[in-house]
Amino acid sequence: MPPQHIARADERCARGNFRAFAQITAHVIDAVLTDPLAHSGSALIEAACRRLGGI
């Protein structure tokens, strides 16, 4: 994943919290395994942050 996506996830919902990054990663992996063509990188991050309540 490009560094700008990681920075966006940190800015929007993780705020440097390792546990939040782990949850974001889990949500992204679930989404990709469910439908690999459904989302782009930034859309995956946005969806994961929404699931965490960060957006």
JSON list of C-alpha atoms in Angstrom, two decimals:
[
{"chain": "A", "resi": 1, "resn": "MET", "atom": "CA", "xyz": [0.00, 0.00, 0.00]},
{"chain": "A", "resi": 2, "resn": "PRO", "atom": "CA", "xyz": [1.39, 3.43, -0.88]},
{"chain": "A", "resi": 3, "resn": "PRO", "atom": "CA", "xyz": [2.65, 5.58, 2.01]},
{"chain": "A", "resi": 4, "resn": "GLN", "atom": "CA", "xyz": [0.00, 8.22, 1.36]},
{"chain": "A", "resi": 5, "resn": "HIS", "atom": "CA", "xyz": [-2.76, 5.67, 2.07]},
{"chain": "A", "resi": 6, "resn": "ILE", "atom": "CA", "xyz": [-1.11, 4.70, 5.33]},
{"chain": "A", "resi": 7, "resn": "ALA", "atom": "CA", "xyz": [-0.71, 8.35, 6.30]},
{"chain": "A", "resi": 8, "resn": "ARG", "atom": "CA", "xyz": [-4.37, 8.98, 5.48]},
{"chain": "A", "resi": 9, "resn": "ALA", "atom": "CA", "xyz": [-5.47, 6.05, 7.65]},
{"chain": "A", "resi": 10, "resn": "ASP", "atom": "CA", "xyz": [-3.38, 7.39, 10.52]},
{"chain": "A", "resi": 11, "resn": "GLU", "atom": "CA", "xyz": [-4.70, 10.92, 10.09]},
{"chain": "A", "resi": 12, "resn": "ARG", "atom": "CA", "xyz": [-8.34, 9.89, 9.73]},
{"chain": "A", "resi": 13, "resn": "CYS", "atom": "CA", "xyz": [-8.78, 7.15, 12.29]},
{"chain": "A", "resi": 14, "resn": "ALA", "atom": "CA", "xyz": [-5.72, 5.39, 13.71]},
{"chain": "A", "resi": 15, "resn": "ARG", "atom": "CA", "xyz": [-3.93, 8.43, 15.17]},
{"chain": "A", "resi": 16, "resn": "GLY", "atom": "CA", "xyz": [-0.78, 6.41, 15.86]},
{"chain": "A", "resi": 17, "resn": "ASN", "atom": "CA", "xyz": [-2.66, 3.63, 17.66]},
{"chain": "A", "resi": 18, "resn": "PHE", "atom": "CA", "xyz": [-1.27, 0.20, 16.77]},
{"chain": "A", "resi": 19, "resn": "ARG", "atom": "CA", "xyz": [-4.52, -1.58, 17.65]},
{"chain": "A", "resi": 20, "resn": "ALA", "atom": "CA", "xyz": [-6.45, 0.68, 15.30]},
{"chain": "A", "resi": 21, "resn": "PHE", "atom": "CA", "xyz": [-3.96, -0.08, 12.50]},
{"chain": "A", "resi": 22, "resn": "ALA", "atom": "CA", "xyz": [-4.44, -3.79, 13.17]},
{"chain": "A", "resi": 23, "resn": "GLN", "atom": "CA", "xyz": [-8.22, -3.36, 12.87]},
{"chain": "A", "resi": 24, "resn": "ILE", "atom": "CA", "xyz": [-7.85, -1.33, 9.67]},
{"chain": "A", "resi": 25, "resn": "THR", "atom": "CA", "xyz": [-5.62, -4.06, 8.24]},
{"chain": "A", "resi": 26, "resn": "ALA", "atom": "CA", "xyz": [-8.13, -6.75, 9.16]},
{"chain": "A", "resi": 27, "resn": "HIS", "atom": "CA", "xyz": [-10.98, -4.83, 7.52]},
{"chain": "A", "resi": 28, "resn": "VAL", "atom": "CA", "xyz": [-8.95, -4.25, 4.36]},
{"chain": "A", "resi": 29, "resn": "ILE", "atom": "CA", "xyz": [-7.98, -7.93, 4.14]},
{"chain": "A", "resi": 30, "resn": "ASP", "atom": "CA", "xyz": [-11.61, -9.00, 4.63]},
{"chain": "A", "resi": 31, "resn": "ALA", "atom": "CA", "xyz": [-12.77, -6.64, 1.89]},
{"chain": "A", "resi": 32, "resn": "VAL", "atom": "CA", "xyz": [-10.10, -7.82, -0.56]},
{"chain": "A", "resi": 33, "resn": "LEU", "atom": "CA", "xyz": [-10.81, -11.49, 0.13]},
{"chain": "A", "resi": 34, "resn": "THR", "atom": "CA", "xyz": [-14.54, -10.93, -0.28]},
{"chain": "A", "resi": 35, "resn": "ASP", "atom": "CA", "xyz": [-14.28, -9.06, -3.59]},
{"chain": "A", "resi": 36, "resn": "PRO", "atom": "CA", "xyz": [-10.76, -8.30, -4.86]},
{"chain": "A", "resi": 37, "resn": "LEU", "atom": "CA", "xyz": [-11.99, -6.00, -7.65]},
{"chain": "A", "resi": 38, "resn": "ALA", "atom": "CA", "xyz": [-14.56, -4.00, -5.69]},
{"chain": "A", "resi": 39, "resn": "HIS", "atom": "CA", "xyz": [-12.35, -1.26, -4.23]},
{"chain": "A", "resi": 40, "resn": "SER", "atom": "CA", "xyz": [-9.27, 0.76, -4.96]},
{"chain": "A", "resi": 41, "resn": "GLY", "atom": "CA", "xyz": [-6.60, 1.36, -2.31]},
{"chain": "A", "resi": 42, "resn": "SER", "atom": "CA", "xyz": [-7.97, 4.67, -1.05]},
{"chain": "A", "resi": 43, "resn": "ALA", "atom": "CA", "xyz": [-11.55, 3.37, -1.07]},
{"chain": "A", "resi": 44, "resn": "LEU", "atom": "CA", "xyz": [-10.46, 0.40, 1.04]},
{"chain": "A", "resi": 45, "resn": "ILE", "atom": "CA", "xyz": [-8.89, 2.71, 3.61]},
{"chain": "A", "resi": 46, "resn": "GLU", "atom": "CA", "xyz": [-11.97, 4.92, 3.72]},
{"chain": "A", "resi": 47, "resn": "ALA", "atom": "CA", "xyz": [-14.27, 1.91, 4.17]},
{"chain": "A", "resi": 48, "resn": "ALA", "atom": "CA", "xyz": [-12.07, 0.50, 6.95]},
{"chain": "A", "resi": 49, "resn": "CYS", "atom": "CA", "xyz": [-12.01, 3.84, 8.75]},
{"chain": "A", "resi": 50, "resn": "ARG", "atom": "CA", "xyz": [-15.79, 4.11, 8.49]},
{"chain": "A", "resi": 51, "resn": "ARG", "atom": "CA", "xyz": [-16.08, 0.68, 10.09]},
{"chain": "A", "resi": 52, "resn": "LEU", "atom": "CA", "xyz": [-13.94, 1.94, 12.97]},
{"chain": "A", "resi": 53, "resn": "GLY", "atom": "CA", "xyz": [-16.03, 5.08, 13.27]},
{"chain": "A", "resi": 54, "resn": "GLY", "atom": "CA", "xyz": [-13.16, 7.38, 12.37]},
{"chain": "A", "resi": 55, "resn": "ILE", "atom": "CA", "xyz": [-14.78, 9.22, 9.48]}
]
